[in-house]
Short mmCIF file of C-alpha atoms and ligand atoms in Angstrom, two decimals:
data_model
loop_
_atom_site.label_atom_id
_atom_site.label_comp_id
_atom_site.label_asym_id
_atom_site.label_seq_id
_atom_site.Cartn_x
_atom_site.Cartn_y
_atom_site.Cartn_z
CA UNK A 1093 -19.10 21.17 5.28
CA UNK A 1094 -18.28 21.91 1.67
CA UNK A 1095 -17.17 19.29 -0.82
CA UNK A 1096 -19.32 16.47 0.48
CA UNK A 1097 -20.70 13.66 -1.62
CA UNK A 1098 -23.46 11.87 0.27
CA UNK A 1099 -21.86 11.75 3.71
CA UNK A 1100 -18.24 12.06 2.55
CA UNK A 1101 -16.60 15.25 3.72
CA UNK A 1102 -13.74 15.73 1.33
CA UNK A 1103 -12.42 18.80 3.11
CA UNK A 1104 -11.70 16.63 6.16
CA UNK A 1105 -9.80 14.00 4.15
CA UNK A 1106 -6.17 14.39 3.07
CA UNK A 1107 -5.98 14.51 -0.72
CA UNK A 1108 -3.75 11.45 -1.05
CA UNK A 1109 -6.64 9.19 -0.08
CA UNK A 1110 -8.47 10.27 -3.22
CA UNK A 1111 -5.75 11.39 -5.63
CA UNK A 1112 -2.33 9.97 -6.48
CA UNK A 1113 -1.08 13.49 -7.39
CA UNK A 1114 0.21 11.93 -10.60
CA UNK A 1115 0.72 15.27 -12.39
CA UNK A 1116 2.85 16.50 -9.49
CA UNK A 1117 5.86 14.41 -10.43
CA UNK A 1118 8.44 16.25 -8.30
CA UNK A 1119 8.35 15.08 -4.70
CA UNK A 1120 10.18 15.53 -1.45
CA UNK A 1121 9.45 12.99 1.28
CA UNK A 1122 10.85 14.20 4.59
CA UNK A 1123 11.26 11.99 7.64
CA UNK A 1124 11.14 14.35 10.59
CA UNK A 1125 11.45 14.29 14.35
CA UNK A 1126 9.73 16.73 16.63
CA UNK A 1127 12.41 19.02 18.07
CA UNK A 1128 10.10 21.33 19.99
CA UNK A 1129 6.54 20.12 20.53
CA UNK A 1130 5.01 23.60 20.95
CA UNK A 1131 6.64 24.92 17.79
CA UNK A 1132 5.75 21.72 15.92
CA UNK A 1133 2.08 21.97 16.87
CA UNK A 1134 1.99 25.64 15.90
CA UNK A 1135 3.50 24.79 12.52
CA UNK A 1136 1.06 21.91 11.96
CA UNK A 1137 -1.90 24.12 12.83
CA UNK A 1138 -1.21 26.42 9.93
CA UNK A 1139 0.33 23.90 7.50
CA UNK A 1140 -1.37 24.11 4.07
CA UNK A 1141 -2.31 20.41 4.01
CA UNK A 1142 -4.03 19.37 0.78
CA UNK A 1143 -7.56 18.02 1.11
CA UNK A 1144 -9.58 15.69 -1.11
CA UNK A 1145 -11.84 18.50 -2.39
CA UNK A 1146 -11.54 18.55 -6.20
CA UNK A 1147 -9.84 21.68 -7.52
CA UNK A 1148 -10.00 23.06 -11.03
CA UNK A 1149 -7.58 23.70 -12.66
CA UNK A 1150 -5.52 20.97 -11.03
CA UNK A 1151 -3.27 22.31 -8.25
CA UNK A 1152 0.46 22.74 -8.93
CA UNK A 1153 1.48 21.64 -5.44
CA UNK A 1154 0.30 19.42 -2.61
CA UNK A 1155 1.25 18.66 0.97
CA UNK A 1156 0.34 15.61 3.08
CA UNK A 1157 1.37 14.67 6.59
CA UNK A 1158 1.38 11.43 8.57
CA UNK A 1159 2.59 10.42 12.04
CA UNK A 1160 4.03 7.30 13.66
CA UNK A 1161 2.88 6.33 17.16
CA UNK A 1162 6.20 7.76 18.42
CA UNK A 1163 5.36 11.00 16.62
CA UNK A 1164 1.91 11.27 18.22
CA UNK A 1165 3.57 10.73 21.60
CA UNK A 1166 6.18 13.39 20.88
CA UNK A 1167 3.33 15.81 20.14
CA UNK A 1168 1.80 15.00 23.55
CA UNK A 1169 -1.23 13.13 22.22
CA UNK A 1170 -2.81 11.28 25.15
CA UNK A 1171 -1.77 7.65 25.63
CA UNK A 1172 -5.46 6.73 25.84
CA UNK A 1173 -5.92 7.98 22.27
CA UNK A 1174 -2.83 6.20 20.96
CA UNK A 1175 -4.01 2.96 22.59
CA UNK A 1176 -7.16 3.16 20.48
CA UNK A 1177 -5.11 2.45 17.35
CA UNK A 1178 -4.35 -1.08 16.17
CA UNK A 1179 -1.50 -3.01 17.80
CA UNK A 1180 0.60 -3.20 14.66
CA UNK A 1181 0.54 0.60 14.33
CA UNK A 1182 1.52 1.05 17.99
CA UNK A 1183 4.25 -1.61 17.93
CA UNK A 1184 5.51 -0.57 14.51
CA UNK A 1185 6.64 -2.44 11.42
CA UNK A 1186 10.03 -3.56 12.71
CA UNK A 1187 9.86 -4.06 16.48
CA UNK A 1188 8.68 -7.66 16.49
CA UNK A 1189 10.72 -10.51 14.97
CA UNK A 1190 7.73 -12.61 14.13
CA UNK A 1191 6.21 -9.74 12.14
CA UNK A 1192 9.51 -9.25 10.31
CA UNK A 1193 9.62 -12.93 9.44
CA UNK A 1194 6.04 -12.85 8.18
CA UNK A 1195 6.75 -9.81 6.03
CA UNK A 1196 9.88 -11.43 4.58
CA UNK A 1197 12.09 -8.85 6.32
CA UNK A 1198 14.93 -11.24 6.98
CA UNK A 1199 18.66 -11.44 6.19
CA UNK A 1200 19.53 -8.55 3.86
CA UNK A 1201 16.06 -7.08 4.40
CA UNK A 1202 16.10 -7.51 8.19
CA UNK A 1203 15.30 -4.30 10.12
CA UNK A 1204 18.80 -4.38 11.64
CA UNK A 1205 20.15 -3.61 8.16
CA UNK A 1206 17.71 -0.82 7.32
CA UNK A 1207 18.88 2.71 6.68
CA UNK A 1208 15.95 4.03 8.71
CA UNK A 1209 13.07 2.80 10.86
CA UNK A 1210 14.69 -0.53 11.75
CA UNK A 1211 15.46 0.05 15.44
CA UNK A 1212 13.36 1.66 18.17
CA UNK A 1213 15.43 4.86 18.10
CA UNK A 1214 15.30 4.97 14.29
CA UNK A 1215 11.56 5.41 13.94
CA UNK A 1216 10.81 8.86 12.55
CA UNK A 1217 8.07 10.95 14.18
CA UNK A 1218 6.44 12.16 11.03
CA UNK A 1219 6.43 12.00 7.29
CA UNK A 1220 5.94 15.19 5.34
CA UNK A 1221 5.16 14.65 1.69
CA UNK A 1222 5.60 17.57 -0.66
CA UNK A 1223 4.47 17.33 -4.28
CA UNK A 1224 4.84 19.82 -7.11
CA UNK A 1225 4.84 20.12 -10.86
CA UNK A 1226 8.41 20.02 -12.24
CA UNK A 1227 10.31 23.22 -11.46
CA UNK A 1228 8.05 24.27 -8.58
CA UNK A 1229 9.26 22.00 -5.79
CA UNK A 1230 11.97 24.22 -4.28
CA UNK A 1231 9.65 27.20 -4.10
CA UNK A 1232 6.91 25.03 -2.59
CA UNK A 1233 9.32 23.68 0.00
CA UNK A 1234 10.34 27.22 1.04
CA UNK A 1235 6.70 28.30 1.22
CA UNK A 1236 5.61 25.27 3.24
CA UNK A 1237 8.45 25.38 5.70
CA UNK A 1238 8.12 29.09 6.47
CA UNK A 1239 10.17 30.50 9.31
CA UNK A 1240 9.50 28.31 12.35
CA UNK A 1241 10.07 24.96 10.70
CA UNK A 1242 13.68 24.53 11.84
CA UNK A 1243 12.81 25.23 15.43
CA UNK A 1244 9.91 22.78 15.30
CA UNK A 1245 11.47 19.76 13.55
CA UNK A 1246 14.76 17.97 13.06
CA UNK A 1247 15.26 16.51 9.61
CA UNK A 1248 16.07 12.84 10.04
CA UNK A 1249 16.33 12.07 6.36
CA UNK A 1250 15.00 13.12 3.01
CA UNK A 1251 14.00 9.94 1.20
CA UNK A 1252 15.24 9.73 -2.36
CA UNK A 1253 12.52 10.06 -5.00
CA UNK A 1254 12.86 10.49 -8.72
CA UNK A 1255 10.07 10.19 -11.25
CA UNK A 1256 10.62 7.78 -14.14
CA UNK A 1257 7.32 8.79 -15.69
CA UNK A 1258 4.78 6.01 -15.45
CA UNK A 1259 7.29 3.19 -15.01
CA UNK A 1260 9.01 1.58 -12.03
CA UNK A 1261 12.77 0.81 -12.10
CA UNK A 1262 12.48 -2.69 -13.62
CA UNK A 1263 10.85 -0.91 -16.58
CA UNK A 1264 7.16 -1.82 -16.25
CA UNK A 1265 4.29 0.66 -16.26
CA UNK A 1266 3.10 0.82 -12.65
CA UNK A 1267 0.13 2.24 -10.79
CA UNK A 1268 -2.46 0.85 -13.22
CA UNK A 1269 -4.70 -1.28 -11.03
CA UNK A 1270 -6.23 0.43 -8.04
CA UNK A 1271 -9.43 -0.29 -6.17
CA UNK A 1272 -12.20 2.05 -7.20
CA UNK A 1273 -13.30 3.73 -3.95
CA UNK A 1274 -17.07 3.99 -3.69
CA UNK A 1275 -17.21 7.66 -2.63
CA UNK A 1276 -20.80 7.89 -3.85
CA UNK A 1277 -21.92 4.93 -1.73
CA UNK A 1278 -23.35 3.08 -4.71
CA UNK A 1279 -22.80 -0.30 -3.14
CA UNK A 1280 -24.28 -1.50 0.12
CA UNK A 1281 -22.07 -3.03 2.78
CA UNK A 1282 -24.95 -5.12 4.08
CA UNK A 1283 -24.06 -7.73 1.51
CA UNK A 1284 -22.07 -10.28 3.39
CA UNK A 1285 -20.95 -12.15 0.37
CA UNK A 1286 -20.26 -11.27 -3.20
CA UNK A 1287 -19.87 -14.05 -5.74
CA UNK A 1288 -17.97 -12.09 -8.29
CA UNK A 1289 -14.87 -9.99 -8.04
CA UNK A 1290 -15.69 -6.29 -8.16
CA UNK A 1291 -13.22 -3.44 -8.15
CA UNK A 1292 -15.53 -1.11 -6.21
CA UNK A 1293 -14.46 -0.87 -2.58
CA UNK A 1294 -16.21 0.88 0.31
CA UNK A 1295 -14.42 3.99 1.72
CA UNK A 1296 -14.14 2.15 5.07
CA UNK A 1297 -11.37 -0.03 3.57
CA UNK A 1298 -9.18 3.06 3.23
CA UNK A 1299 -10.54 5.51 5.80
CA UNK A 1300 -11.31 4.96 9.45
CA UNK A 1301 -14.75 5.85 10.76
CA UNK A 1302 -16.81 4.26 7.96
CA UNK A 1303 -18.21 0.73 7.55
CA UNK A 1304 -15.66 -1.63 6.02
CA UNK A 1305 -16.31 -4.52 3.62
CA UNK A 1306 -17.65 -6.54 6.56
CA UNK A 1307 -20.18 -3.79 7.24
CA UNK A 1308 -18.34 -3.03 10.50
CA UNK A 1309 -16.37 -0.11 11.84
CA UNK A 1310 -12.64 -0.76 12.10
CA UNK A 1311 -11.15 -0.15 15.57
CA UNK A 1312 -9.90 3.37 16.10
CA UNK A 1313 -9.49 5.93 18.90
CA UNK A 1314 -12.83 7.24 20.18
CA UNK A 1315 -12.95 9.98 22.80
CA UNK A 1316 -15.70 10.78 25.27
CA UNK A 1317 -16.09 14.59 25.23
CA UNK A 1318 -16.97 14.45 28.92
CA UNK A 1319 -13.39 13.35 29.62
CA UNK A 1320 -11.86 15.67 27.05
CA UNK A 1321 -13.90 18.75 26.04
CA UNK A 1322 -11.28 19.57 23.38
CA UNK A 1323 -12.49 16.50 21.51
CA UNK A 1324 -15.63 18.40 20.52
CA UNK A 1325 -13.73 19.74 17.50
CA UNK A 1326 -13.65 16.15 16.20
CA UNK A 1327 -16.52 14.62 14.21
CA UNK A 1328 -19.03 12.45 16.08
CA UNK A 1329 -18.53 8.70 15.65
CA UNK A 1330 -21.04 7.44 13.09
CA UNK A 1331 -21.66 4.22 15.01
CA UNK A 1332 -21.74 5.92 18.44
CA UNK A 1333 -22.71 9.61 18.16
CA UNK A 1334 -22.06 10.20 21.89
CA UNK A 1335 -18.30 9.93 21.36
CA UNK A 1336 -15.86 11.75 19.11
CA UNK A 1337 -13.96 9.98 16.37
CA UNK A 1338 -10.23 10.74 16.28
CA UNK A 1339 -9.78 8.28 13.41
CA UNK A 1340 -12.53 9.46 11.10
CA UNK A 1341 -11.31 10.43 7.64
CA UNK A 1342 -7.81 9.29 8.53
CA UNK A 1343 -5.93 6.37 7.04
CA UNK A 1344 -2.96 4.18 7.91
CA UNK A 1345 -0.03 4.77 5.60
CA UNK A 1346 2.52 2.00 5.09
CA UNK A 1347 5.90 3.15 3.78
CA UNK A 1348 8.64 0.75 2.71
CA UNK A 1349 11.80 1.72 0.92
CA UNK A 1350 12.36 -1.13 -1.55
CA UNK A 1351 15.76 -1.26 -3.23
CA UNK A 1352 15.57 -2.86 -6.70
CA UNK A 1353 18.57 -4.51 -8.32
CA UNK A 1354 17.74 -3.76 -11.92
CA UNK A 1355 20.80 -5.32 -13.66
CA UNK A 1356 20.44 -8.44 -11.51
CA UNK A 1357 16.78 -8.77 -12.54
CA UNK A 1358 17.34 -8.38 -16.26
CA UNK A 1359 20.57 -10.40 -16.35
CA UNK A 1360 18.80 -13.32 -14.67
CA UNK A 1361 15.87 -13.14 -17.10
CA UNK A 1362 18.28 -12.70 -20.04
CA UNK A 1363 20.17 -15.88 -19.09
CA UNK A 1364 16.92 -17.81 -18.83
CA UNK A 1365 15.90 -16.44 -22.23
CA UNK A 1366 19.17 -17.47 -23.88
CA UNK A 1367 19.80 -13.75 -24.59
CA UNK A 1368 16.81 -13.57 -26.92
CA UNK A 1369 15.34 -10.08 -26.40
CA UNK A 1370 11.75 -11.10 -27.22
CA UNK A 1371 11.87 -14.14 -24.98
CA UNK A 1372 13.45 -12.01 -22.23
CA UNK A 1373 10.54 -9.60 -22.39
CA UNK A 1374 8.06 -12.45 -22.42
CA UNK A 1375 9.54 -14.15 -19.35
CA UNK A 1376 9.72 -10.88 -17.42
CA UNK A 1377 6.10 -10.07 -18.26
CA UNK A 1378 5.05 -13.53 -17.05
CA UNK A 1379 6.74 -12.74 -13.73
CA UNK A 1380 4.88 -9.44 -13.40
CA UNK A 1381 1.57 -10.50 -15.00
CA UNK A 1382 1.55 -7.59 -17.44
CA UNK A 1383 3.69 -6.59 -20.40
CA UNK A 1384 6.12 -3.74 -19.92
CA UNK A 1385 3.64 -1.26 -21.40
CA UNK A 1386 1.01 -2.38 -18.89
CA UNK A 1387 -1.03 -4.62 -21.21
CA UNK A 1388 -2.45 -7.42 -19.05
CA UNK A 1389 -1.74 -11.04 -20.03
CA UNK A 1390 -5.46 -11.78 -19.70
CA UNK A 1391 -7.57 -10.11 -22.40
CA UNK A 1392 -9.24 -7.08 -20.82
CA UNK A 1393 -12.64 -5.94 -22.02
CA UNK A 1394 -12.17 -2.63 -23.82
CA UNK A 1395 -11.41 -0.69 -20.68
CA UNK A 1396 -9.09 2.29 -21.28
CA UNK A 1397 -6.92 1.43 -18.28
CA UNK A 1398 -6.72 -2.27 -19.13
CA UNK A 1399 -7.95 -3.41 -15.79
CA UNK A 1400 -11.27 -5.11 -16.41
CA UNK A 1401 -10.34 -8.78 -16.17
CA UNK A 1402 -10.26 -11.63 -13.71
CA UNK A 1403 -8.39 -14.94 -13.69
CA UNK A 1404 -11.63 -16.92 -13.69
CA UNK A 1405 -11.10 -18.37 -17.16
CA UNK A 1406 -7.41 -19.07 -16.61
CA UNK A 1407 -7.50 -21.35 -13.55
CA UNK A 1408 -4.25 -23.12 -14.48
CA UNK A 1409 -2.31 -19.97 -15.24
CA UNK A 1410 -1.74 -20.70 -18.93
CA UNK A 1411 -2.19 -17.03 -19.78
CA UNK A 1412 -0.95 -15.44 -16.56
CA UNK A 1413 1.06 -17.70 -14.21
CA UNK A 1414 -0.72 -18.23 -10.90
CA UNK A 1415 2.40 -16.97 -9.10
CA UNK A 1416 2.81 -13.76 -11.16
CA UNK A 1417 3.22 -10.58 -9.07
CA UNK A 1418 -0.16 -9.07 -9.95
CA UNK A 1419 -2.00 -12.37 -9.49
CA UNK A 1420 -0.51 -12.89 -6.04
CA UNK A 1421 -1.14 -9.30 -4.96
CA UNK A 1422 -4.72 -9.27 -6.22
CA UNK A 1423 -6.13 -12.68 -7.16
CA UNK A 1424 -9.34 -10.92 -8.24
CA UNK A 1425 -11.72 -13.50 -6.80
CA UNK A 1426 -15.12 -13.07 -5.23
CA UNK A 1427 -16.38 -14.57 -2.00
CA UNK A 1428 -17.36 -17.80 -3.72
CA UNK A 1429 -15.86 -19.62 -6.68
CA UNK A 1430 -17.61 -19.04 -10.02
CA UNK A 1431 -20.89 -20.84 -10.42
CA UNK A 1432 -21.74 -20.89 -6.72
CA UNK A 1433 -24.84 -18.75 -6.52
CA UNK A 1434 -27.82 -20.28 -4.76
CA UNK A 1435 -28.18 -20.66 -1.03
CA UNK A 1436 -27.76 -24.42 -1.16
CA UNK A 1437 -24.60 -24.40 -3.24
CA UNK A 1438 -23.20 -21.70 -0.94
CA UNK A 1439 -23.89 -23.90 2.03
CA UNK A 1440 -22.26 -26.85 0.31
CA UNK A 1441 -19.23 -24.65 -0.33
CA UNK A 1442 -19.11 -23.31 3.23
CA UNK A 1443 -19.11 -26.89 4.48
CA UNK A 1444 -16.13 -27.57 2.22
CA UNK A 1445 -17.76 -29.83 -0.39
CA UNK A 1446 -18.24 -29.52 -4.11
CA UNK A 1447 -14.89 -28.24 -5.21
CA UNK A 1448 -14.30 -28.62 -8.93
CA UNK A 1449 -10.71 -27.56 -8.95
CA UNK A 1450 -8.01 -28.12 -6.35
CA UNK A 1451 -7.15 -24.42 -6.27
CA UNK A 1452 -10.67 -23.23 -5.57
CA UNK A 1453 -11.41 -22.01 -2.06
CA UNK A 1454 -7.71 -21.76 -1.23
CA UNK A 1455 -7.44 -18.08 -1.90
CA UNK A 1456 -9.28 -15.67 0.37
CA UNK A 1457 -11.84 -13.31 -1.07
CA UNK A 1458 -10.00 -10.33 -2.45
CA UNK A 1459 -12.25 -7.49 -1.31
CA UNK A 1460 -11.02 -7.78 2.29
CA UNK A 1461 -7.40 -7.46 1.21
CA UNK A 1462 -7.13 -4.51 -1.13
CA UNK A 1463 -4.58 -1.74 -0.79
CA UNK A 1464 -4.48 1.73 -2.32
CA UNK A 1465 -0.97 2.23 -3.71
CA UNK A 1466 0.61 5.67 -3.63
CA UNK A 1467 4.34 4.93 -4.02
CA UNK A 1468 7.03 6.85 -5.89
CA UNK A 1469 10.22 5.64 -7.56
CA UNK A 1470 13.82 6.66 -6.96
CA UNK A 1471 17.10 6.30 -8.84
CA UNK A 1472 17.98 6.78 -12.47
CA UNK A 1473 16.46 5.01 -15.45
CA UNK A 1474 18.23 1.92 -16.75
CA UNK A 1475 16.57 0.24 -19.72
CA UNK A 1476 16.49 -3.58 -19.91
CA UNK A 1477 18.73 -3.32 -22.97
CA UNK A 1478 21.38 -1.49 -20.91
CA UNK A 1479 20.76 -3.53 -17.78
CA UNK A 1480 21.80 -6.79 -19.48
CA UNK A 1481 25.18 -5.39 -20.54
CA UNK A 1482 28.09 -6.74 -18.50
CA UNK A 1483 29.11 -4.26 -15.81
CA UNK A 1484 25.78 -2.38 -15.91
CA UNK A 1485 25.84 -0.03 -12.91
CA UNK A 1486 24.00 -1.43 -9.85
CA UNK A 1487 22.99 1.97 -8.49
CA UNK A 1488 20.55 2.89 -5.78
CA UNK A 1489 17.18 2.45 -7.46
CA UNK A 1490 13.82 1.40 -6.18
CA UNK A 1491 10.40 2.17 -4.94
CA UNK A 1492 9.25 4.20 -1.97
CA UNK A 1493 6.34 1.79 -1.67
CA UNK A 1494 3.37 3.48 -0.04
CA UNK A 1495 -0.09 2.14 0.52
CA UNK A 1496 -3.15 3.42 2.35
CA UNK A 1497 -5.37 1.03 4.28
CA UNK A 1498 -7.87 1.06 7.15
CA UNK A 1499 -6.48 -2.13 8.66
CA UNK A 1500 -2.73 -2.75 8.35
CA UNK A 1501 -2.81 -6.43 9.32
CA UNK A 1502 -5.84 -7.46 7.25
CA UNK A 1503 -4.78 -5.52 4.18
CA UNK A 1504 -1.06 -4.73 3.74
CA UNK A 1505 0.36 -7.45 6.01
CA UNK A 1506 -2.01 -10.08 4.65
CA UNK A 1507 -1.13 -9.33 1.04
CA UNK A 1508 2.59 -9.26 1.82
CA UNK A 1509 2.54 -12.39 3.96
CA UNK A 1510 -0.27 -14.69 2.83
CA UNK A 1511 -0.04 -13.91 -0.85
CA UNK A 1512 3.37 -12.43 -1.83
CA UNK A 1513 5.76 -14.24 0.51
CA UNK A 1514 3.80 -17.44 0.94
CA UNK A 1515 5.59 -20.39 -0.65
CA UNK A 1516 2.28 -22.20 -0.98
CA UNK A 1517 -0.16 -20.04 -2.86
CA UNK A 1518 -3.21 -21.24 -4.80
CA UNK A 1519 -1.62 -24.61 -5.54
CA UNK A 1520 1.86 -23.34 -6.45
CA UNK A 1521 4.72 -24.23 -4.15
CA UNK A 1522 8.49 -23.81 -3.85
CA UNK A 1523 8.20 -20.21 -4.93
CA UNK A 1524 7.13 -16.84 -3.60
CA UNK A 1525 6.49 -13.56 -5.41
CA UNK A 1526 8.89 -13.49 -8.40
CA UNK A 1527 9.68 -9.80 -7.81
CA UNK A 1528 9.56 -9.60 -4.00
CA UNK A 1529 10.48 -13.06 -2.69
CA UNK A 1530 13.31 -13.43 -0.16
CA UNK A 1531 14.24 -16.88 -1.67
CA UNK A 1532 15.10 -18.21 1.79
CA UNK A 1533 14.83 -22.04 1.87
CA UNK A 1534 12.16 -23.32 4.26
CA UNK A 1535 13.11 -24.94 7.58
CA UNK A 1536 12.70 -28.37 5.99
CA UNK A 1537 15.24 -27.32 3.37
CA UNK A 1538 12.81 -26.98 0.46
CA UNK A 1539 13.63 -24.28 -2.04
CA UNK A 1540 11.55 -21.14 -2.55
CA UNK A 1541 13.47 -19.69 -5.48
CA UNK A 1542 11.48 -21.17 -8.36
CA UNK A 1543 8.90 -19.73 -10.71
CA UNK A 1544 6.44 -21.99 -12.51
CA UNK A 1545 5.15 -21.04 -15.96
CA UNK A 1546 2.27 -23.38 -16.80
CA UNK A 1547 1.82 -24.08 -20.52
CA UNK A 1548 -1.21 -25.26 -22.37
CA UNK A 1549 0.85 -27.16 -24.91
CA UNK A 1550 3.19 -29.05 -22.58
CA UNK A 1551 4.66 -29.51 -19.13
CA UNK A 1552 5.12 -26.59 -16.78
CA UNK A 1553 8.26 -24.58 -17.55
CA UNK A 1554 10.07 -23.94 -14.26
CA UNK A 1555 12.65 -21.24 -13.67
CA UNK A 1556 15.04 -22.08 -10.83
CA UNK A 1557 17.51 -20.15 -8.73
CA UNK A 1558 15.80 -16.76 -8.81
CA UNK A 1559 18.02 -14.39 -6.82
CA UNK A 1560 16.57 -11.79 -4.50
CA UNK A 1561 15.84 -8.72 -6.64
CA UNK A 1562 14.26 -6.47 -3.99
CA UNK A 1563 15.70 -5.60 -0.56
CA UNK A 1564 13.96 -3.58 2.12
CA UNK A 1565 15.98 -0.53 3.19
CA UNK A 1566 13.56 1.12 5.61
CA UNK A 1567 9.95 1.35 6.62
CA UNK A 1568 7.37 2.51 9.12
CA UNK A 1569 3.64 2.47 9.83
CA UNK A 1570 2.12 5.94 9.87
CA UNK A 1571 -1.32 7.41 10.51
CA UNK A 1572 -2.44 10.10 8.07
CA UNK A 1573 -5.13 11.93 10.06
CA UNK A 1574 -8.22 13.71 8.85
CA UNK A 1575 -7.93 17.50 8.90
CA UNK A 1576 -9.98 17.93 12.08
CA UNK A 1577 -7.90 15.29 13.89
CA UNK A 1578 -4.78 17.10 12.67
CA UNK A 1579 -6.14 20.31 14.16
CA UNK A 1580 -6.94 18.48 17.38
CA UNK A 1581 -3.31 17.26 17.57
CA UNK A 1582 -1.96 20.67 16.67
CA UNK A 1583 -4.30 22.74 18.77
CA UNK A 1584 -4.24 20.89 22.01
CA UNK A 1585 -1.72 22.96 23.87
CA UNK A 1586 -3.25 26.28 22.93
CA UNK A 1587 -6.66 25.01 24.10
CA UNK A 1588 -5.09 23.68 27.29
CA UNK A 1589 -3.46 27.03 27.90
CA UNK A 1590 -6.77 28.75 27.22
CA UNK A 1591 -8.41 26.50 29.81
CA UNK A 1592 -5.72 27.28 32.35
CA UNK A 1593 -5.89 31.05 31.81
C1 HEM B 2151 9.93 -3.01 -5.84
C2 HEM B 2151 8.82 -3.64 -5.60
C3 HEM B 2151 7.65 -3.70 -6.52
C4 HEM B 2151 7.58 -3.58 -7.88
C5 HEM B 2151 8.73 -3.38 -8.86
C6 HEM B 2151 6.19 -3.71 -8.25
C7 HEM B 2151 5.71 -3.62 -9.55
C8 HEM B 2151 4.40 -3.74 -9.92
C9 HEM B 2151 3.90 -3.65 -11.27
C10 HEM B 2151 4.76 -3.42 -12.50
C11 HEM B 2151 2.56 -3.82 -11.22
C12 HEM B 2151 1.60 -3.84 -12.42
C13 HEM B 2151 1.01 -2.51 -12.74
C14 HEM B 2151 -0.21 -2.15 -11.93
O1 HEM B 2151 -1.21 -2.86 -11.92
O2 HEM B 2151 -0.16 -1.11 -11.28
C15 HEM B 2151 2.20 -3.99 -9.84
C16 HEM B 2151 0.91 -4.17 -9.36
C17 HEM B 2151 0.61 -4.37 -8.03
N1 HEM B 2151 1.47 -4.47 -6.97
FE1 HEM B 2151 3.46 -4.27 -7.06
N2 HEM B 2151 5.44 -3.91 -7.12
C18 HEM B 2151 6.29 -3.91 -6.04
C19 HEM B 2151 5.97 -4.07 -4.71
C20 HEM B 2151 4.71 -4.35 -4.26
C21 HEM B 2151 4.37 -4.61 -2.88
C22 HEM B 2151 5.35 -4.61 -1.70
C23 HEM B 2151 3.03 -4.83 -2.84
C24 HEM B 2151 2.13 -5.14 -1.66
C25 HEM B 2151 2.49 -5.75 -0.58
C26 HEM B 2151 2.53 -4.70 -4.19
C27 HEM B 2151 1.21 -4.81 -4.56
C28 HEM B 2151 0.74 -4.64 -5.83
C29 HEM B 2151 -0.67 -4.66 -6.15
C30 HEM B 2151 -1.83 -4.82 -5.17
C31 HEM B 2151 -0.75 -4.49 -7.53
C32 HEM B 2151 -2.02 -4.43 -8.37
C33 HEM B 2151 -2.47 -5.82 -8.71
C34 HEM B 2151 -3.78 -5.78 -9.47
O3 HEM B 2151 -4.74 -5.25 -8.91
O4 HEM B 2151 -3.80 -6.29 -10.58
N3 HEM B 2151 3.57 -4.42 -5.03
N4 HEM B 2151 3.34 -3.95 -9.06
#
């Protein structure tokens, strides 16, 4: 196959796994249901889905497609294949109360209040993502949809998207820190521990069918070609060449529509800052962990994207509060605390001795919990200066949060639950993520609406009574297949018919 690097086959991978399509700032995200399975498969078979093969000059349009478990069923994919996916994908993001509680999807964010995806009948079958340079989207949409589209699909909803340039609605530059996917296989997965934080991540943390950071293959549907000769169009499983890999080069895609109350955010911070604009900016940047222009609060070593830093030399959070959004969502630690290198000190650490600092060892190693973010914003721009004015319009603004992972529970759900929503994180308590927290008091009545700002020069400065700034409006777990798996899904009936003829 063309476009391979070592054993990566970029023409079998959807482009979104490798590129954020940042230049293609006009988007249309369509939630669709299958209206006619035969017509839908025929459309999918010829859909111009964008692959991860680099193109020069950069393309002016892109198309990606992903399916829920309900969508795969509607396209007549065998139950045996669907059962090969992880439970959380099959069950879905909203069907189980305990999952909703763990994700912080309660009260205003409870699935029952979602605009889409919250109830069994509300789960869309597929997500079609169209991207284009400004001015080209309508034409691209007409080209992509062609003539049979309306017969094949029912439009459930077009999700709002609107580019604010590089910033998200609260006004901070977003999309800076991403794991660096090791497409060239520079790093071995045989290493079972890594002392230091590294940003390089094996492809198996984003794509199915490759070794993950544990050196293992994540569970996925595998098909014996003896049972299903059509499966021979799929790649062989790397770890079991006798069977075909339906998951290979595919990725789970988590989509959550997150409504952001921009005036509420800035008016709260403004009150805490005594209406001092500089102090307001400072407090808000401590909540995020970066300044509005993206500059990290920890000095970063001359890297153009300001991402080469860890929190190793700021254990108490004097520079970047331990509970800041970026520190909770990526604590940037290695498998062992700094200084633990030799076999003996590792053993001491594994047995739970030799801790120098109460926070050490409490936070899991980051490399097993990375996510590749691909979200887009919606709603109009409201600057902090305008947002603090009385009566500032509380319009519909937010983030279509999207991330790609190979394991939804170990990556997205872990970050959301164990790090963002957790009211006990790395020694901080009575607070959860300052941007995302649901602020619900715990069962024992203790508050979760604080935010601690440790200071070198004095006692910790605590903000209290943070309101909820972000509410979930919809969401679903999708699978974004590799191109061959897409063709398998799309081509099955025609092959079946051929076999019958
Ligand atoms: C409306 C909701 C959200 C807003 C406004 C927001 C905003 C931001 C901003 C401004 C940054 C810093 C810029 C950057 O490094 O890209 C950031 C980083 C990040 N966010 Fe969020 N975010 C939101 C939701 C989420 C959610 C739901 C998750 C995951 C469950 C998440 C995970 C991350 C991660 C992993 C990083 C990078 C951290 C790092 O590696 O330093 N964010 N976010």
